[in-house]
DNA sequence: CTCCTTTGTTGAACCAGGTTCAACGCGAGT
DNA sequence: ACTCGCGTTGAACCTGGTTCAACAAAGGAG
């Protein structure tokens, strides 16, 4: 028997925090909140129960931190440069969104399905994340003052994006480009009516993303979107 | 001191179940899952802790039952008659959906924000509810065999509807009719591309819900929907 | 090199809250 | 009136989150 580890490894604060966050995100992604016990976390991280309380206030706070971590990563990831003109920026952001979701599938699903019951703090984080994305999109469209109709339209669209993304991760039977095309068409429809509801908005709607020619199976590879039809 | 209640009231099984479900839905709507203790439920229902275990397996099972109850009510409520032709059925169903959400705001929000962590059972109920609605909608469109593109489109749309509904309940600064118009326009956009992706689908898309005239602030009260502009 | 301070870390005790179970009493049937 | 069934109880139980005083590995001072 080796007794080389009388006490566990000694990390720096940041290292420990990062390790715990990563681990927690993985654990909470694969099991429900109260399926994961403090002991599970502690033993998986090879630390004692008490240490978790040193870094985070408790189990709840730790969970919140994990969710916030994932949310932050998502927001950063989908931040598109202002250089890109608007017709394509939405598509680029959407692509980045799907990229993140595909790469960190478990984390993404955990984030979307998150919430301890309807825990206000967790709900606030998820909702704040959506709001940040919506606000950023509105900024990109030149809308800075409160525009209820446009906010509602984008908020609804975010809902559609999240749903489509979860759908895509579950059973991948629709090409990703197809989903993106659909979502962009849906966004256009939403924005048309939003503009009708608020004609004074400083926002000019471009041409529809694609004329409904409905002749070919997949959409033509025009307008700079790469194909990936199976 | 009255001693008129040596033991609590004696209900029939169904009465008790109904009472507990109603109460639980209310409690879980206003507080988080593990903010609500068994004692809270028991004292609020004026019963002992043990009785809850007699009717439901435990706290978790009770929560699941509450969520299932709300989900069932929502599905029943939004079930539209097959008599209504399709251009209007979507609008009717959407109106019924908003009606339910407005009337049972707390229950609706609880249902949407539900989920104990990512509890698989709860998630399954919510997801099954969405699937039922999607399947019903597909049936109404004459699509019975698996049509991935259309399923994805409708699933995404449900996401948009839920998001818009929550948005509407939170800050009601957009007329409900406006939201409905937006959502229908978004649905149209989604379906156009879905049809492109799957041209063989036995589904003919009608004319767009409303030409983008973009002249008036609110949409005209045409097409048989009642107004409710504040 | 040794002591001392700092701070990451521990383990056991503590406690809240979900769960179990044997017994109790009100109502219906005889 | 008697008793059987079942809705109901309350206290004991136990898992699991929380607290806290003490311990040990780095880093610096003498």
XYZ file of C-alpha atoms (C1' of nucleotides) in Angstrom:
520
model
C 0.000 0.000 0.000
C 1.357 3.321 -1.051
C 0.932 6.042 1.498
C 2.127 8.635 -0.929
C -1.052 10.647 -0.517
C -1.493 11.413 3.132
C -3.421 14.451 1.966
C -4.875 15.246 -1.394
C -3.252 17.351 -4.081
C -2.967 21.014 -3.341
C -4.274 23.246 -6.117
C -4.342 26.964 -6.600
C -7.694 28.615 -6.127
C -8.271 29.181 -9.815
C -7.246 25.690 -10.798
C -9.555 24.204 -8.196
C -12.456 26.394 -9.248
C -11.980 25.462 -12.886
C -11.705 21.774 -12.063
C -14.849 21.827 -9.948
C -16.832 23.802 -12.493
C -15.898 21.464 -15.287
C -16.667 18.420 -13.192
C -19.936 19.811 -11.893
C -21.120 20.655 -15.368
C -20.444 17.099 -16.442
C -22.137 15.541 -13.432
C -25.214 17.752 -13.576
C -25.445 17.135 -17.299
C -25.744 13.397 -16.939
C -27.766 13.175 -13.734
C -30.520 15.219 -12.154
C -29.721 17.844 -9.553
C -30.648 15.853 -6.530
C -29.433 12.621 -8.026
C -25.994 14.097 -7.587
C -24.963 14.132 -3.943
C -22.283 16.247 -2.373
C -20.393 13.038 -1.707
C -20.543 12.169 -5.400
C -19.043 15.509 -6.329
C -16.435 15.290 -3.596
C -15.283 11.803 -4.451
C -15.332 12.495 -8.191
C -13.168 15.555 -7.650
C -11.072 13.661 -5.116
C -11.688 16.218 -2.402
C -13.565 16.243 0.866
C -17.110 17.459 1.239
C -16.032 20.458 3.223
C -13.871 21.875 0.472
C -16.827 22.400 -1.788
C -18.258 24.656 0.882
C -15.028 26.584 0.978
C -15.216 27.429 -2.719
C -18.942 27.742 -3.150
C -21.537 28.460 -0.518
C -23.155 25.066 -0.860
C -24.638 22.642 -3.317
C -27.174 25.086 -4.655
C -24.615 27.826 -5.148
C -22.307 25.375 -6.837
C -25.018 24.368 -9.263
C -25.767 27.999 -10.002
C -22.088 28.630 -10.684
C -21.979 25.718 -13.114
C -25.004 26.984 -15.005
C -23.590 30.492 -15.100
C -20.322 29.103 -16.419
C -21.999 27.322 -19.306
C -24.177 30.334 -20.074
C -21.166 32.628 -20.207
C -19.374 30.298 -22.585
C -22.402 30.189 -24.858
C -22.752 33.960 -24.984
C -19.078 34.487 -25.723
C -19.123 31.837 -28.372
C -22.035 33.283 -30.311
C -20.716 36.823 -30.272
C -20.306 37.797 -33.886
C -18.135 40.601 -35.156
C -19.914 43.850 -36.004
C -18.037 43.806 -39.290
C -20.358 41.261 -40.829
C -23.337 42.913 -42.555
C -26.737 41.972 -41.172
C -28.188 39.611 -43.731
C -25.338 37.208 -42.992
C -24.693 37.976 -39.343
C -27.779 36.159 -38.170
C -26.725 33.090 -40.115
C -23.185 33.290 -38.766
C -24.401 33.648 -35.190
C -26.803 30.797 -35.665
C -24.050 28.627 -37.044
C -21.832 29.464 -34.083
C -24.721 28.632 -31.782
C -25.168 25.231 -33.360
C -21.419 24.683 -33.252
C -21.345 25.281 -29.528
C -24.356 23.082 -28.954
C -22.856 20.228 -30.956
C -19.443 20.444 -29.339
C -20.704 20.791 -25.777
C -23.879 18.829 -26.231
C -24.193 17.698 -22.637
C -23.428 21.140 -21.256
C -25.866 22.750 -23.663
C -28.659 20.365 -22.815
C -27.928 20.814 -19.125
C -28.138 24.567 -19.550
C -31.431 24.445 -21.425
C -33.051 21.876 -19.183
C -31.571 23.525 -16.125
C -33.454 24.896 -13.205
C -33.928 23.412 -9.761
C -37.636 23.316 -9.795
C -38.257 26.868 -10.838
C -35.347 28.159 -8.812
C -35.414 31.915 -9.292
C -31.656 32.293 -9.369
C -31.111 29.679 -12.040
C -34.056 30.899 -14.067
C -32.630 34.396 -13.797
C -29.322 33.287 -15.283
C -30.879 31.468 -18.202
C -33.272 34.320 -18.828
C -30.500 36.886 -18.532
C -28.522 34.944 -21.091
C -31.398 35.071 -23.524
C -31.881 38.752 -22.841
C -28.216 39.428 -23.533
C -28.439 37.635 -26.845
C -31.637 39.461 -27.767
C -30.186 42.824 -26.821
C -27.060 42.169 -28.806
C -29.139 41.205 -31.817
C -31.253 44.336 -31.454
C -28.116 46.459 -31.269
C -26.920 44.862 -34.462
C -30.178 45.853 -36.089
C -29.765 49.443 -34.977
C -32.531 49.197 -32.407
C -31.396 50.534 -29.061
C -34.488 52.074 -27.489
C -37.105 49.702 -26.104
C -39.074 48.201 -28.957
C -41.541 45.730 -27.450
C -42.595 44.187 -30.742
C -39.044 43.492 -31.841
C -38.007 42.280 -28.436
C -40.929 39.876 -28.403
C -40.157 38.706 -31.920
C -36.533 37.984 -31.108
C -37.416 36.392 -27.823
C -39.830 34.078 -29.595
C -37.189 33.326 -32.173
C -34.657 32.406 -29.495
C -37.238 29.954 -28.251
C -37.475 28.436 -31.705
C -33.701 28.241 -32.004
C -33.375 26.479 -28.670
C -36.106 24.024 -29.518
C -34.668 23.299 -32.953
C -31.232 22.847 -31.464
C -32.416 20.361 -28.864
C -34.359 18.582 -31.575
C -31.238 18.476 -33.724
C -29.124 17.055 -30.924
C -31.650 14.355 -30.156
C -32.440 12.835 -33.542
C -30.310 14.270 -36.273
C -32.528 13.494 -39.223
C -32.639 16.965 -40.715
C -29.556 18.539 -42.210
C -28.221 21.368 -40.103
C -28.290 23.763 -43.049
C -31.931 22.951 -43.498
C -32.669 23.817 -39.887
C -30.759 27.066 -40.191
C -32.646 27.957 -43.354
C -35.933 27.203 -41.641
C -35.060 29.284 -38.606
C -33.969 32.221 -40.723
C -37.190 32.046 -42.707
C -39.115 31.952 -39.450
C -37.168 34.939 -38.193
C -38.026 36.838 -41.345
C -41.706 36.120 -40.869
C -41.571 37.290 -37.282
C -39.728 40.474 -38.174
C -42.116 41.351 -40.982
C -44.998 41.444 -38.553
C -42.908 43.145 -35.890
C -42.186 45.906 -38.361
C -45.902 46.156 -39.135
C -46.676 46.455 -35.443
C -44.003 49.116 -34.973
C -43.503 50.900 -38.296
C -41.505 53.718 -36.707
C -38.674 51.395 -35.748
C -35.376 52.450 -37.346
C -35.038 49.149 -39.077
C -35.445 48.342 -42.736
C -36.256 44.768 -43.565
C -34.246 43.317 -46.400
C -35.528 40.925 -49.047
C -36.845 37.549 -47.890
C -34.048 35.045 -47.273
C -35.114 32.815 -50.158
C -38.041 32.878 -52.580
C -40.319 29.879 -52.042
C -39.458 28.204 -55.319
C -40.220 24.778 -53.819
C -38.761 22.804 -56.695
C -35.657 21.075 -55.332
C -35.213 18.776 -52.378
C -32.573 20.778 -50.597
C -32.080 24.498 -50.784
C -29.564 25.580 -53.452
C -26.082 26.257 -52.087
C -26.411 29.925 -52.839
C -26.004 32.805 -50.398
C -22.773 31.485 -48.978
C -23.979 28.621 -46.815
C -22.022 25.422 -46.968
C -23.934 22.210 -47.582
C -23.939 19.219 -45.331
C -26.821 17.147 -46.658
C -26.396 13.470 -45.655
C -60.903 26.278 22.558
C -62.973 24.220 20.236
C -62.024 20.608 20.127
C -64.318 20.023 17.212
C -61.477 18.643 15.129
C -59.914 15.785 17.012
C -59.008 14.433 13.615
C -58.871 16.179 10.295
C -61.623 16.152 7.705
C -62.194 12.891 5.943
C -62.288 13.153 2.178
C -62.945 10.681 -0.567
C -59.925 9.533 -2.507
C -60.755 11.587 -5.572
C -61.518 14.709 -3.609
C -58.251 14.409 -1.737
C -56.264 13.817 -4.905
C -57.831 16.812 -6.580
C -57.246 19.000 -3.556
C -53.603 17.968 -3.271
C -52.950 18.398 -6.981
C -54.449 21.856 -7.007
C -52.553 22.860 -3.903
C -49.282 21.391 -5.080
C -49.527 23.166 -8.395
C -50.023 26.428 -6.560
C -47.153 25.848 -4.128
C -44.693 24.683 -6.758
C -45.679 27.595 -8.953
C -44.753 30.206 -6.402
C -41.727 28.559 -4.795
C -38.909 26.373 -6.033
C -39.110 22.602 -5.704
C -36.910 22.237 -2.706
C -38.108 25.453 -1.170
C -41.350 23.633 -0.607
C -41.033 21.099 2.183
C -43.271 18.154 2.806
C -44.329 19.885 6.006
C -45.345 22.945 4.021
C -47.532 20.866 1.761
C -48.973 18.927 4.670
C -49.822 21.942 6.764
C -51.174 23.872 3.766
C -53.438 20.951 2.919
C -54.235 20.488 6.605
C -53.101 16.882 6.559
C -50.231 14.958 8.077
C -46.970 14.256 6.270
C -47.726 10.574 6.070
C -50.897 11.041 4.067
C -49.021 12.494 1.150
C -47.101 9.249 0.981
C -50.352 7.358 0.959
C -51.600 9.150 -2.138
C -48.325 9.640 -3.957
C -45.110 7.729 -3.592
C -43.226 10.692 -2.223
C -42.364 14.290 -2.818
C -40.819 13.673 -6.208
C -43.752 11.605 -7.410
C -46.132 14.235 -6.141
C -44.331 16.923 -8.084
C -44.416 14.783 -11.195
C -48.149 14.272 -10.756
C -48.689 18.009 -10.476
C -46.727 18.692 -13.638
C -48.568 15.933 -15.477
C -51.859 17.410 -14.305
C -51.061 20.828 -15.684
C -49.746 19.355 -18.925
C -52.892 17.324 -19.439
C -55.065 20.366 -18.891
C -53.052 22.324 -21.416
C -53.297 19.632 -24.073
C -57.031 19.221 -23.612
C -57.558 22.927 -23.685
C -55.755 23.502 -26.954
C -57.452 20.650 -28.761
C -59.264 22.213 -31.660
C -62.094 20.631 -33.553
C -61.205 18.999 -36.850
C -64.115 20.922 -38.351
C -62.142 24.132 -38.560
C -60.236 24.398 -41.853
C -56.474 24.698 -41.534
C -55.746 28.314 -42.240
C -57.761 29.225 -39.154
C -57.167 26.201 -36.980
C -53.650 27.207 -36.109
C -54.883 30.614 -35.039
C -57.688 29.108 -33.004
C -55.353 26.697 -31.273
C -52.899 29.465 -30.601
C -55.650 31.603 -29.129
C -56.745 28.756 -26.906
C -53.146 28.272 -25.853
C -52.822 31.915 -24.853
C -56.172 31.722 -23.091
C -54.993 28.859 -20.958
C -51.701 30.552 -20.216
C -53.398 33.775 -19.173
C -56.001 32.096 -17.014
C -53.619 29.701 -15.298
C -50.577 31.923 -15.473
C -48.855 30.474 -12.432
C -49.543 26.894 -13.460
C -48.378 27.585 -16.998
C -45.146 29.198 -15.892
C -44.577 26.358 -13.438
C -45.062 23.855 -16.225
C -42.684 25.603 -18.583
C -40.028 26.313 -16.011
C -40.542 22.904 -14.465
C -37.984 20.207 -14.046
C -36.116 19.150 -10.946
C -32.687 19.728 -12.223
C -32.957 17.850 -15.463
C -35.128 15.198 -13.885
C -35.761 12.694 -16.667
C -39.321 11.949 -15.632
C -40.413 15.561 -15.550
C -38.566 16.362 -18.741
C -40.277 13.384 -20.335
C -43.704 14.735 -19.443
C -43.046 18.195 -20.780
C -41.448 16.791 -23.895
C -44.272 14.309 -24.387
C -46.737 17.161 -24.130
C -44.944 19.041 -26.875
C -44.789 15.907 -28.980
C -48.515 15.352 -28.583
C -49.232 18.861 -29.726
C -46.862 18.526 -32.659
C -48.334 15.207 -33.683
C -51.821 16.562 -33.471
C -50.845 19.514 -35.621
C -49.211 17.240 -38.162
C -52.332 15.103 -38.292
C -54.352 18.216 -38.946
C -52.052 18.979 -41.861
C -52.549 15.508 -43.290
C -49.035 14.396 -42.402
C -49.096 11.072 -40.620
C -45.897 9.319 -41.672
C -42.633 10.551 -40.142
C -41.634 13.801 -41.787
C -38.461 15.010 -40.070
C -38.455 18.435 -41.655
C -42.026 19.173 -40.663
C -41.583 17.722 -37.209
C -38.543 19.908 -36.682
C -40.353 22.955 -38.008
C -43.308 22.461 -35.694
C -41.083 21.646 -32.756
C -39.188 24.868 -33.320
C -42.447 26.723 -33.615
C -43.683 25.330 -30.318
C -40.518 26.719 -28.805
C -41.326 30.118 -30.227
C -44.891 29.938 -28.945
C -43.759 29.053 -25.450
C -41.183 31.814 -25.406
C -43.642 34.383 -26.730
C -46.214 33.277 -24.201
C -43.854 33.622 -21.262
C -42.780 36.986 -22.615
C -46.411 38.020 -22.888
C -47.161 36.976 -19.324
C -44.185 38.848 -17.949
C -44.436 42.283 -19.510
C -47.600 42.712 -21.523
C -46.493 45.513 -23.786
C -47.412 43.884 -27.079
C -51.011 43.268 -28.006
C -51.877 39.605 -27.944
C -53.210 39.714 -31.477
C -49.912 41.115 -32.582
C -48.042 38.242 -30.995
C -50.369 35.734 -32.606
C -49.882 37.370 -35.998
C -46.137 37.287 -35.541
C -46.134 33.650 -34.549
C -48.310 32.668 -37.484
C -46.035 34.545 -39.857
C -43.076 32.768 -38.311
C -44.832 29.436 -38.714
C -45.449 30.185 -42.345
C -41.791 30.933 -42.890
C -40.780 27.708 -41.191
C -43.234 25.649 -43.199
C -42.176 27.148 -46.498
C -38.640 25.908 -45.980
C -39.856 22.609 -44.533
C -41.793 22.049 -47.736
C -38.689 22.884 -49.740
C -36.676 20.385 -47.744
C -39.348 17.735 -48.169
C -41.270 18.473 -51.381
C -42.933 15.059 -51.423
C -44.878 15.776 -48.257
C -48.638 15.567 -48.820
C -49.112 19.115 -47.728
C -49.907 22.142 -49.818
C -48.979 25.467 -48.338
C -51.659 28.110 -48.597
C -51.077 31.794 -49.252
C -49.023 33.753 -46.719
C -51.057 34.723 -43.665
C -50.946 38.442 -44.481
C -49.168 40.487 -47.148
C -46.530 42.757 -45.611
C -48.381 45.998 -46.282
C -46.681 47.616 -43.286
C -48.928 50.640 -43.134
C -50.888 50.416 -39.887
C -49.708 50.046 -36.326
C -51.895 47.141 -35.332
C -53.096 44.449 -37.654
C -56.657 44.892 -38.935
C -59.270 42.816 -37.119
C -59.842 40.680 -40.153
C -59.789 36.912 -40.429
C -62.117 36.349 -37.521
C -59.933 36.983 -34.492
C -61.275 39.053 -31.661
C -59.303 42.109 -30.656
C -58.058 42.865 -27.187
C -55.864 45.910 -27.685
C -55.230 47.682 -24.324
C 18.088 25.374 8.302
C 14.238 26.235 11.283
C 10.371 28.569 12.722
C 6.146 30.834 11.676
C 2.362 32.489 9.085
C -0.812 31.723 5.612
C -4.306 29.189 3.480
C -5.855 25.036 1.045
C -7.861 21.098 3.073
C -9.920 17.658 6.084
C -13.224 14.673 8.908
C -16.412 14.244 12.235
C -20.351 16.165 14.385
C -24.730 18.438 13.411
C -29.293 19.115 11.693
C -33.069 19.616 8.384
C -36.128 17.283 5.866
C -37.777 13.206 3.174
C -39.328 8.447 4.239
C -41.321 4.523 6.841
C -44.587 2.126 9.652
C -47.491 0.491 13.210
C -51.529 2.158 15.312
C -55.817 5.040 15.569
C -60.764 6.493 14.608
C -64.575 7.741 11.572
C -68.274 5.647 8.392
C -70.475 2.139 6.090
C -72.379 -2.320 6.030
C -74.655 -6.154 8.819
C -74.827 -1.587 18.256
C -70.872 -3.990 16.412
C -67.218 -4.405 13.428
C -64.647 -4.221 9.389
C -62.242 -1.170 6.028
C -59.727 2.495 4.919
C -58.487 7.304 5.379
C -55.440 9.205 8.548
C -51.923 10.076 12.030
C -47.428 11.043 14.487
C -43.289 9.616 16.008
C -39.092 7.183 14.806
C -35.700 6.654 11.156
C -32.065 7.830 7.963
C -30.118 9.857 3.967
C -27.710 13.812 2.712
C -26.629 18.879 3.026
C -24.198 22.004 6.287
C -20.918 23.623 9.895
C -16.586 24.084 12.258
C -12.468 23.427 14.696
C -8.161 21.471 13.588
C -4.380 19.937 10.344
C -0.680 20.260 6.861
C 1.760 21.895 2.780
C 4.031 26.182 0.597
C 6.489 30.670 1.288
C 8.986 33.983 3.795
C 11.764 35.832 7.842
C 15.309 35.290 11.138
